[in-house]
PDB file of C-alpha atoms in Angstrom:
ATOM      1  CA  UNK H1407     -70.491   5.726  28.372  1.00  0.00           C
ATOM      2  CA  UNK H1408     -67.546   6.335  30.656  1.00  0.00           C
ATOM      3  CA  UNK H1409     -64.294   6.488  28.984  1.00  0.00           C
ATOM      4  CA  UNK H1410     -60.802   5.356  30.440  1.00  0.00           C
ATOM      5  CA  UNK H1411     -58.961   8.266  31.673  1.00  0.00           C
ATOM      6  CA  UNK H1412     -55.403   8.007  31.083  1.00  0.00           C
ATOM      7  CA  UNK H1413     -52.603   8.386  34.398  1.00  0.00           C
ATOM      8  CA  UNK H1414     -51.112  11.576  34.690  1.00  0.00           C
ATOM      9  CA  UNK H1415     -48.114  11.637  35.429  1.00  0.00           C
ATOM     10  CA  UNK H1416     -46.353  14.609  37.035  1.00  0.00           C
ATOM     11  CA  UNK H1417     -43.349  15.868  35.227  1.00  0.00           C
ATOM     12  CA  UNK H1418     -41.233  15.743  38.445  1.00  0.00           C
ATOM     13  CA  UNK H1419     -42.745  12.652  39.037  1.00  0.00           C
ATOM     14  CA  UNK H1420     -38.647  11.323  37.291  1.00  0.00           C
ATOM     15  CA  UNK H1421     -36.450  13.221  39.615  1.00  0.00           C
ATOM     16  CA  UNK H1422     -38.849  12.349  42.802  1.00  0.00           C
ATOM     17  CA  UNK H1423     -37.390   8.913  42.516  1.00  0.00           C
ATOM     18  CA  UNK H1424     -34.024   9.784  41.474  1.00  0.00           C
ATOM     19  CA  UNK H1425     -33.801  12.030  44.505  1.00  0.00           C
ATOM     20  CA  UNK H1426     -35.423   9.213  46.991  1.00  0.00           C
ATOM     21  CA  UNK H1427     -32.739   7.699  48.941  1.00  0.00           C
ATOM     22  CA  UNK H1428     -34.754   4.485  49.287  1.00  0.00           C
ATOM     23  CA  UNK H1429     -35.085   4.298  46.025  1.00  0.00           C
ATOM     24  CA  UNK H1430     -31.609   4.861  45.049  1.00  0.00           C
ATOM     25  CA  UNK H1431     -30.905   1.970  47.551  1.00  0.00           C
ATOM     26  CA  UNK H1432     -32.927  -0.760  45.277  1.00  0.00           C
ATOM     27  CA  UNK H1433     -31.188   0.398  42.627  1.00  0.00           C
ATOM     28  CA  UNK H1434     -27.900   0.019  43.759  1.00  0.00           C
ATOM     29  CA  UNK H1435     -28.357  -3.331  45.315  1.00  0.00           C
ATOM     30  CA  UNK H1436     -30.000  -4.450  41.971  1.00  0.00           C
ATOM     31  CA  UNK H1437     -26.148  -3.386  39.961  1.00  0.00           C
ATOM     32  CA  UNK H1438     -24.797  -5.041  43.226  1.00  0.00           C
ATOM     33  CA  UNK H1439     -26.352  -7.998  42.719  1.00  0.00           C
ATOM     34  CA  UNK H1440     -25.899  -7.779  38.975  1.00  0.00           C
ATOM     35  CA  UNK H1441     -21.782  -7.882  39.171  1.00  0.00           C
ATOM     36  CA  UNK H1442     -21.747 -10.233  41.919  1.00  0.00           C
ATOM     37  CA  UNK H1443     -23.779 -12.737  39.310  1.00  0.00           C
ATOM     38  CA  UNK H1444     -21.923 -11.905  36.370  1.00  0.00           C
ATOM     39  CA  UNK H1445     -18.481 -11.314  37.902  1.00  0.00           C
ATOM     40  CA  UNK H1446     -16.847 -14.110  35.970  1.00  0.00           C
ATOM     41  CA  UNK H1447     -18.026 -12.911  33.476  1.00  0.00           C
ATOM     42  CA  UNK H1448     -17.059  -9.539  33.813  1.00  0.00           C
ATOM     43  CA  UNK H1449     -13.473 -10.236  34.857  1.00  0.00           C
ATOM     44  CA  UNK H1450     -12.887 -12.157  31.658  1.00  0.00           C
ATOM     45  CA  UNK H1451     -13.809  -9.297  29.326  1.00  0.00           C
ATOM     46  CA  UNK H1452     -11.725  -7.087  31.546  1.00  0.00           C
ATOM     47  CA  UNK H1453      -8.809  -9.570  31.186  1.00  0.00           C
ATOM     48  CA  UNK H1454      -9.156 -10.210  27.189  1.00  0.00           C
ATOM     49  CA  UNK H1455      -9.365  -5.999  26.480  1.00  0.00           C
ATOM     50  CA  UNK H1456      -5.968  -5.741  28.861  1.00  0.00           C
ATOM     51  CA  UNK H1457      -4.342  -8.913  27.215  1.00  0.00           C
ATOM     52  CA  UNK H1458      -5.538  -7.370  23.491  1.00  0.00           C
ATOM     53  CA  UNK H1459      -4.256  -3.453  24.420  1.00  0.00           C
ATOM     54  CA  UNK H1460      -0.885  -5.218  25.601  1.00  0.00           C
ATOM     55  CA  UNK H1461      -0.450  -7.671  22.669  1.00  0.00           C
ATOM     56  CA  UNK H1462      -0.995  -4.638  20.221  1.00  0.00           C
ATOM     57  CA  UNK H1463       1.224  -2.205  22.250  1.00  0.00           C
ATOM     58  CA  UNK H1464       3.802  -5.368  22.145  1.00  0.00           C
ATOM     59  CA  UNK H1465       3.618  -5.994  18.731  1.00  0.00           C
ATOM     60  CA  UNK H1466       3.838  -2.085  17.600  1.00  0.00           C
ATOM     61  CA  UNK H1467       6.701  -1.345  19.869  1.00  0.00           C
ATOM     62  CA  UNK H1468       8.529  -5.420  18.756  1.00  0.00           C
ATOM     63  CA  UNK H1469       7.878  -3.991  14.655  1.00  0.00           C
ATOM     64  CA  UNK H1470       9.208  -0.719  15.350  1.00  0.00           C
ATOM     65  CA  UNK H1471      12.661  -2.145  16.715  1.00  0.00           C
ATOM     66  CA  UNK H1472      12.851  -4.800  14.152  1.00  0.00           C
ATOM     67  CA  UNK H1473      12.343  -1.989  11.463  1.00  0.00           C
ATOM     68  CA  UNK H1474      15.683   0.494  13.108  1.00  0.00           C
ATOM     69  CA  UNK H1475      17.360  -2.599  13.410  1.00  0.00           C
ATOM     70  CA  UNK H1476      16.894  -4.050   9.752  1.00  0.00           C
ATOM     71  CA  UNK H1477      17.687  -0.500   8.809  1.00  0.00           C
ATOM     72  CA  UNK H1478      21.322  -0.230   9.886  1.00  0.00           C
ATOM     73  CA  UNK H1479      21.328  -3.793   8.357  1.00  0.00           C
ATOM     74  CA  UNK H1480      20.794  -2.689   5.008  1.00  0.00           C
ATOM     75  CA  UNK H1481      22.699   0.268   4.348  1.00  0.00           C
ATOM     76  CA  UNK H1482      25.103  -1.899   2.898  1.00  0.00           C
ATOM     77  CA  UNK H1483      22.781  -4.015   0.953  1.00  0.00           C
ATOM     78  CA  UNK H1484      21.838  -0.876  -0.228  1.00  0.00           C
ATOM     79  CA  UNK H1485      25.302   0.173  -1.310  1.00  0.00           C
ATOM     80  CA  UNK H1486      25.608  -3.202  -3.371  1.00  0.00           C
ATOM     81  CA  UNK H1487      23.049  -2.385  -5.062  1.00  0.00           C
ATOM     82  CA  UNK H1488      24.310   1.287  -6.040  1.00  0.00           C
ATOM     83  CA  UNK H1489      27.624  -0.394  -7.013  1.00  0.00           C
ATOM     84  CA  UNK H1490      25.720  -2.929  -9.581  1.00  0.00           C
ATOM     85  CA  UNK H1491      27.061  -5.942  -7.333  1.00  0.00           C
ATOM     86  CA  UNK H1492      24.417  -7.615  -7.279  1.00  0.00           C
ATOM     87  CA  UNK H1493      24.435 -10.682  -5.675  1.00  0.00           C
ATOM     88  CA  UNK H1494      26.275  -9.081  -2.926  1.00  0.00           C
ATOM     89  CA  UNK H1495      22.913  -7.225  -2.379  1.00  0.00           C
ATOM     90  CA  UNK H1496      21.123  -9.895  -2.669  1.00  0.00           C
ATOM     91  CA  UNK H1497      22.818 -12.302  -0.506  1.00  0.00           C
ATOM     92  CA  UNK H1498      25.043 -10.060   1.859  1.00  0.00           C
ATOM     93  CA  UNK H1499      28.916 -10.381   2.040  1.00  0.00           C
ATOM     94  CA  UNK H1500      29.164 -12.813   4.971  1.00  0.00           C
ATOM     95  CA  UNK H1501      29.505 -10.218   7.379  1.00  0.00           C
ATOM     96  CA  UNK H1502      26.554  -7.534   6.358  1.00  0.00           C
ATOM     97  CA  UNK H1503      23.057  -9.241   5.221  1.00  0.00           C
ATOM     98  CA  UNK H1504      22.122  -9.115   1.928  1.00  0.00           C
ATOM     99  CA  UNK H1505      18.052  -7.805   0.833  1.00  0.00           C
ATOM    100  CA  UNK H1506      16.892 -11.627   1.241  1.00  0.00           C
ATOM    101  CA  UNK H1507      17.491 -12.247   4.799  1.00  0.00           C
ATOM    102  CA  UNK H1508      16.539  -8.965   5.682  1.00  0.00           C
ATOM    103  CA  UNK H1509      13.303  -9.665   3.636  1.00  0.00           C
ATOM    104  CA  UNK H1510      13.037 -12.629   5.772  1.00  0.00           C
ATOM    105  CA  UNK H1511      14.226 -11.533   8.995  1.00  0.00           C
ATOM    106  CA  UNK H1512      12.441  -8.684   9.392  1.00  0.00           C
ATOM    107  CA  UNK H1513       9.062  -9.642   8.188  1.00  0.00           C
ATOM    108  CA  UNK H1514       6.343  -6.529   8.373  1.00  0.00           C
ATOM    109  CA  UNK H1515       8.963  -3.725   8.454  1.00  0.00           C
ATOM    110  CA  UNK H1516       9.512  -0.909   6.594  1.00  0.00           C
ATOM    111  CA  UNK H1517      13.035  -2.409   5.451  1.00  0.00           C
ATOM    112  CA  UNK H1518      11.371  -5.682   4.390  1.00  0.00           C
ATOM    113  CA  UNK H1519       8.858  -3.746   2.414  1.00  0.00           C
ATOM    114  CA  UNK H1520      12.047  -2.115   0.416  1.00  0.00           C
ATOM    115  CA  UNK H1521      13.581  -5.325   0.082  1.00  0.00           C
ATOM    116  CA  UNK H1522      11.012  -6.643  -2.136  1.00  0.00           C
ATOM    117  CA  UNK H1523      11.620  -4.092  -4.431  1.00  0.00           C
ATOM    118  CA  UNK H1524      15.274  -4.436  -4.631  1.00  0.00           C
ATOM    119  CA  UNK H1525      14.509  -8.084  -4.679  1.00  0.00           C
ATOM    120  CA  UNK H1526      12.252  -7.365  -7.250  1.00  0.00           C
ATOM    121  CA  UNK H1527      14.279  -4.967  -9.487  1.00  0.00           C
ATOM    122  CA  UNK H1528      17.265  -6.979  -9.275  1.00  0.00           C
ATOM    123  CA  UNK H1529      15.644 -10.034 -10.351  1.00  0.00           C
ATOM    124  CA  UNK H1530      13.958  -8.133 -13.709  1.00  0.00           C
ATOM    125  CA  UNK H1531      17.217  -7.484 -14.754  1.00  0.00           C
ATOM    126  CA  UNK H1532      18.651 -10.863 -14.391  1.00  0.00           C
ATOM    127  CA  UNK H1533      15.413 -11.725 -16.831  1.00  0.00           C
ATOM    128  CA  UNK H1534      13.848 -13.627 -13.910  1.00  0.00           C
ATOM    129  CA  UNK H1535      10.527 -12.504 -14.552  1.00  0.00           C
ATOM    130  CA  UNK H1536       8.072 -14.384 -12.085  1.00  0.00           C
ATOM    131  CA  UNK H1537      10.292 -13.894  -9.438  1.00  0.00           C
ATOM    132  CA  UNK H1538      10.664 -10.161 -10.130  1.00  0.00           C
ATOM    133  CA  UNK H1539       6.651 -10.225 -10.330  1.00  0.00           C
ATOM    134  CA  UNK H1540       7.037 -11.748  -6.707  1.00  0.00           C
ATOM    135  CA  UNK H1541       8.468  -9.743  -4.921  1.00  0.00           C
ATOM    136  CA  UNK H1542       7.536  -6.400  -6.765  1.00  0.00           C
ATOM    137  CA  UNK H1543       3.995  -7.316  -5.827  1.00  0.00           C
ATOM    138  CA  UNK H1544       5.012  -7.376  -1.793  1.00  0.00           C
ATOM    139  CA  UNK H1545       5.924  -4.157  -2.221  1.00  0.00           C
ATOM    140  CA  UNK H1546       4.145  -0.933  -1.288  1.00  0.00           C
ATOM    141  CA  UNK H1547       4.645   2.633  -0.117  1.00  0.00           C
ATOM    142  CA  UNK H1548       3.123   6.242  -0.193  1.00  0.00           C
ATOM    143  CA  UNK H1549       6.369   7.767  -2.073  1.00  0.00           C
ATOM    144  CA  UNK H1550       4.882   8.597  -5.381  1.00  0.00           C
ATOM    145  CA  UNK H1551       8.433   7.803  -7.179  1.00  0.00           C
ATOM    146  CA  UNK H1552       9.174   4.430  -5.932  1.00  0.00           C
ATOM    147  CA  UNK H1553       5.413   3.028  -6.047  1.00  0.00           C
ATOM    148  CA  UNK H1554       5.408   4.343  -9.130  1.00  0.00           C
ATOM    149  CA  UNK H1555       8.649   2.856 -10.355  1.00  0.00           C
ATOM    150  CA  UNK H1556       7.146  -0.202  -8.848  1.00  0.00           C
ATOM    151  CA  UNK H1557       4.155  -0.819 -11.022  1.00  0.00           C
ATOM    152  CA  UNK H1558       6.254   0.435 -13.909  1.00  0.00           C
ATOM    153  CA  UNK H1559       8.516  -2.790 -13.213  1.00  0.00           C
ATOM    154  CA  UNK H1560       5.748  -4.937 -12.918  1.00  0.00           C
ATOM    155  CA  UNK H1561       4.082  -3.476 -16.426  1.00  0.00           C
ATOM    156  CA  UNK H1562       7.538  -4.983 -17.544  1.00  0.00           C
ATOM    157  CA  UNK H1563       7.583  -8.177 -16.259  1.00  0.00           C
ATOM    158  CA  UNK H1564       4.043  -9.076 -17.232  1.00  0.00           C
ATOM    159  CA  UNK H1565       5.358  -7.795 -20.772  1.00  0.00           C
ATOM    160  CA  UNK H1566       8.136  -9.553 -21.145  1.00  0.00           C
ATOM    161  CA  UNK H1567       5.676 -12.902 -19.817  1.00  0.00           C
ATOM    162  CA  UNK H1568       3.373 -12.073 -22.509  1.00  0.00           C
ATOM    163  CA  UNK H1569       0.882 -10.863 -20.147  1.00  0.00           C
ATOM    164  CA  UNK H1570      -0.595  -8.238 -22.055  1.00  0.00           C
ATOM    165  CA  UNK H1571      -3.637  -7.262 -20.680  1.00  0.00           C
ATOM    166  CA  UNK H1572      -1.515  -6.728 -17.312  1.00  0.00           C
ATOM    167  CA  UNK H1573       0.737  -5.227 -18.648  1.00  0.00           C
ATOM    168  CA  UNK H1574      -1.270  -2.054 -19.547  1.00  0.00           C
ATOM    169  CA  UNK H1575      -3.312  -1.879 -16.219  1.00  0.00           C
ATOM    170  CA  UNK H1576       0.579  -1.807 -14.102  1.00  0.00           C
ATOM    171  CA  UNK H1577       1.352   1.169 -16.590  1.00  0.00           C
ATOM    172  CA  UNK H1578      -1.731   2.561 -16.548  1.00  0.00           C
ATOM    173  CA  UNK H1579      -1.186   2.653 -12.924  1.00  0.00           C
ATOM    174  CA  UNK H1580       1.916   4.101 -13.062  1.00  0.00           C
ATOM    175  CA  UNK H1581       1.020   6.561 -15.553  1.00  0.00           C
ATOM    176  CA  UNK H1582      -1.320   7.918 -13.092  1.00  0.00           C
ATOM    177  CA  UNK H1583       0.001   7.535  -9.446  1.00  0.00           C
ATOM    178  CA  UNK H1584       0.802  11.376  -8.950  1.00  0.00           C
ATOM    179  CA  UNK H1585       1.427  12.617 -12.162  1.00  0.00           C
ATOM    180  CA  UNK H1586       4.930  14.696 -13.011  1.00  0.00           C
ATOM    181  CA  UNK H1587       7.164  15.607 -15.963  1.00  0.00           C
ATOM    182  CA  UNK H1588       9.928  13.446 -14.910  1.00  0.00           C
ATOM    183  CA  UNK H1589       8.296   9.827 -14.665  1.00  0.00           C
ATOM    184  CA  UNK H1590       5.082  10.155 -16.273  1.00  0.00           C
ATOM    185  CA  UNK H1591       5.963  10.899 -19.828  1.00  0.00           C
ATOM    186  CA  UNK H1592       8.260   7.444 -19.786  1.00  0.00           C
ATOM    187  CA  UNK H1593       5.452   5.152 -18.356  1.00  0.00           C
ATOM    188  CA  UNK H1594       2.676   7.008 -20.920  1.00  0.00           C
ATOM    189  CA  UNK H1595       5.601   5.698 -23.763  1.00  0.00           C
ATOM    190  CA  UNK H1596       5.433   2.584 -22.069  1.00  0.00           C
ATOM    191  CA  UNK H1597       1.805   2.237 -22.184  1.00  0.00           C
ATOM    192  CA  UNK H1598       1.761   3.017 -25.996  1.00  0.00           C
ATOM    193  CA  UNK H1599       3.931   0.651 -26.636  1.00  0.00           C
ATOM    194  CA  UNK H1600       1.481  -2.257 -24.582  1.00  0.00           C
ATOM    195  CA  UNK H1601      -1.571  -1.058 -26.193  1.00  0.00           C
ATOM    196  CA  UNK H1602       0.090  -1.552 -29.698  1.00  0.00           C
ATOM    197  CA  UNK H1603       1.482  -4.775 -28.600  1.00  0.00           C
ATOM    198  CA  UNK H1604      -2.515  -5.462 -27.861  1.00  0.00           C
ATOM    199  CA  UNK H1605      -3.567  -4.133 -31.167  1.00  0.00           C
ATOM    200  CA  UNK H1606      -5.573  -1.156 -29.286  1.00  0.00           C
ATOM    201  CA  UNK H1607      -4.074   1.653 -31.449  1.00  0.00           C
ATOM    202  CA  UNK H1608      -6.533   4.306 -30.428  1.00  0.00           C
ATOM    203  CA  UNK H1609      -5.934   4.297 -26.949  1.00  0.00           C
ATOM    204  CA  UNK H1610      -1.722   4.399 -28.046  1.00  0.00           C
ATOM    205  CA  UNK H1611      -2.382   7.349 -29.812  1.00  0.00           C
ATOM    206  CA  UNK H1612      -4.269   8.984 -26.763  1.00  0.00           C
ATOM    207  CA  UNK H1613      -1.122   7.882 -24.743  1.00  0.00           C
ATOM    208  CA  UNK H1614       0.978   9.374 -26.745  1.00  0.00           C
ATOM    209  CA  UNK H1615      -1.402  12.631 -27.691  1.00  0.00           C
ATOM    210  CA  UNK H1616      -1.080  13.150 -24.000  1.00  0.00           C
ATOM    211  CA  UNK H1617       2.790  13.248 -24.063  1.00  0.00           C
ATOM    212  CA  UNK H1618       2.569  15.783 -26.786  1.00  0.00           C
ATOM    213  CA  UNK H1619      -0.085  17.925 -25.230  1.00  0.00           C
ATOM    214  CA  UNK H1620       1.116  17.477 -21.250  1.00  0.00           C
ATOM    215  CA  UNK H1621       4.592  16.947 -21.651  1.00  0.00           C
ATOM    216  CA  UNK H1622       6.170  18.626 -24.412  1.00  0.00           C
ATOM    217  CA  UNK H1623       9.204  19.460 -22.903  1.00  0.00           C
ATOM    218  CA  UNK H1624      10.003  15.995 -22.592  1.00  0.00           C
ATOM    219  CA  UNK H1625      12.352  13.702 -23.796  1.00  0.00           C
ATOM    220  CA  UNK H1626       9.914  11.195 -25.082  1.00  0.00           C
ATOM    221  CA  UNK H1627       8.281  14.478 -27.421  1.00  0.00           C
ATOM    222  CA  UNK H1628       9.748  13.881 -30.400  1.00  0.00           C
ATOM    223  CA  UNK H1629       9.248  10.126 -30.589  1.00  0.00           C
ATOM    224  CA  UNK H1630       5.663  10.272 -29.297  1.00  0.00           C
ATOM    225  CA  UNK H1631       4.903  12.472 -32.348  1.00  0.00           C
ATOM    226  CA  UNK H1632       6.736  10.309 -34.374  1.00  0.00           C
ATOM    227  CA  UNK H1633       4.970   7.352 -33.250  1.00  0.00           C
ATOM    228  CA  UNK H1634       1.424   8.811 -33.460  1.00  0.00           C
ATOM    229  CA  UNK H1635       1.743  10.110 -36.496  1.00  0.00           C
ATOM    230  CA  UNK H1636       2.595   6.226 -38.150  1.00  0.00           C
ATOM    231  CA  UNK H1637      -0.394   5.083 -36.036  1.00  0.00           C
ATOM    232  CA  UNK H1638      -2.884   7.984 -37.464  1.00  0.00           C
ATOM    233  CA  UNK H1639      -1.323   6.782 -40.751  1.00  0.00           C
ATOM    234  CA  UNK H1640      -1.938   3.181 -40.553  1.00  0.00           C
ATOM    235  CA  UNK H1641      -5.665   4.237 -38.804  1.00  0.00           C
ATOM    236  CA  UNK H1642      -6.394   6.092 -42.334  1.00  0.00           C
ATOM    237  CA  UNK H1643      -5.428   3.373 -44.668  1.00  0.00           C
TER     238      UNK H1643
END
């Protein structure tokens, strides 16, 4: 029985057409004919990826203007706030704007981002607590010491709302958002504290057995011992 032979075909069979002009011809009348059908088409997508490139271009070189001008803007907010005036900060002096406007003024800026947390700060100590929560929650940055500070602040508010449970994940946070012997022995103490408050005494104690094992040159040391020590005691009875 005669079986189907297969076609051969020669391995320079591929640049034989690539290198016949008459073929190259069809080809290029084929794209020819291609963008003349679709050149609407074509045009449009051209047009959106220009008007897209431009409107991002726009908006990155609009932000970055808003952000030098809303910077000048709040040394002086800034200074307020150094001085413990307050609501001067807040609300400007009439002539220099205060961290609200430039909060809302300057929308998606680094200086708005800062605002919040003055905002933020200033309203946790005037016991305004789900304000402080607010604005302390707009607020983020790469500095280790300010974010830091920042979910330290919120740890406080949520404390001081009863929020418990929040409390302890904000200090948590804080505890652990680049670690140092400056900062992180106060937000561990702050932590044992909110676990106690949430009658979880064996994860204080941890808190506080790290402050005595990590950071005994602290100033939080001696009351950590203190502290786990009455814990360990009441654990034992």
């Amino acid at each position: 029985m005669a079986t189907k032979q297969s076609k051969k075909v020669h391995p320079d069979h591929h640049n034989d057409i690539l290198e016949d002009p008459s073929e190259i011809a069809t080809r290029l009348g084929r794209g020819e004919a291609f963008l003349k059908q679709n050149s609407k088409v074509l045009a449009g997508v051209i047009i959106a990826a220009v008007v897209l490139i431009g409107g991002i271009l726009f908006f990155q070189i609009n932000t970055q203007n808003q952000n030098e001008k809303a910077q000048k803007e709040m040394f002086q907010a800034v200074y307020f706030f150094e001085q413990d005036s307050v609501q001067l900060a807040l609300e400007g002096d009439g002539i220099n704007a205060g961290f609200l406007d430039i909060a809302d003024d300057y929308p998606r800026t680094d200086a708005a981002n800062l605002a919040h947390f003055y905002i933020g700060s200033i309203y946790l100590s005037e016991r305004k607590h789900e304000e402080a929560l607010t604005e302390l929650e707009k607020f983020s940055a790469d500095d280790f010491l300010v974010q830091a500070k920042a979910y330290s602040l919120i740890g406080d508010a949520n404390m001081e709302l009863g929020n418990i449970d929040k409390a302890i994940s904000s200090y948590k946070k804080a505890a652990e958002y680049d670690e140092n012997k400056f900062f992180t022995p106060k937000y561990l103490t702050k932590l044992a504290i909110a676990y106690e408050a949430a009658g979880k005494n064996s994860e204080a104690i941890a808190a506080y057995s790290k402050i005595e094992d990590t950071y005994f040159e602290s100033f939080e040391f001696a009351s950590a011992r203190k502290h786990k020590a009455r814990l360990e005691g009441l654990a034992s009875k």
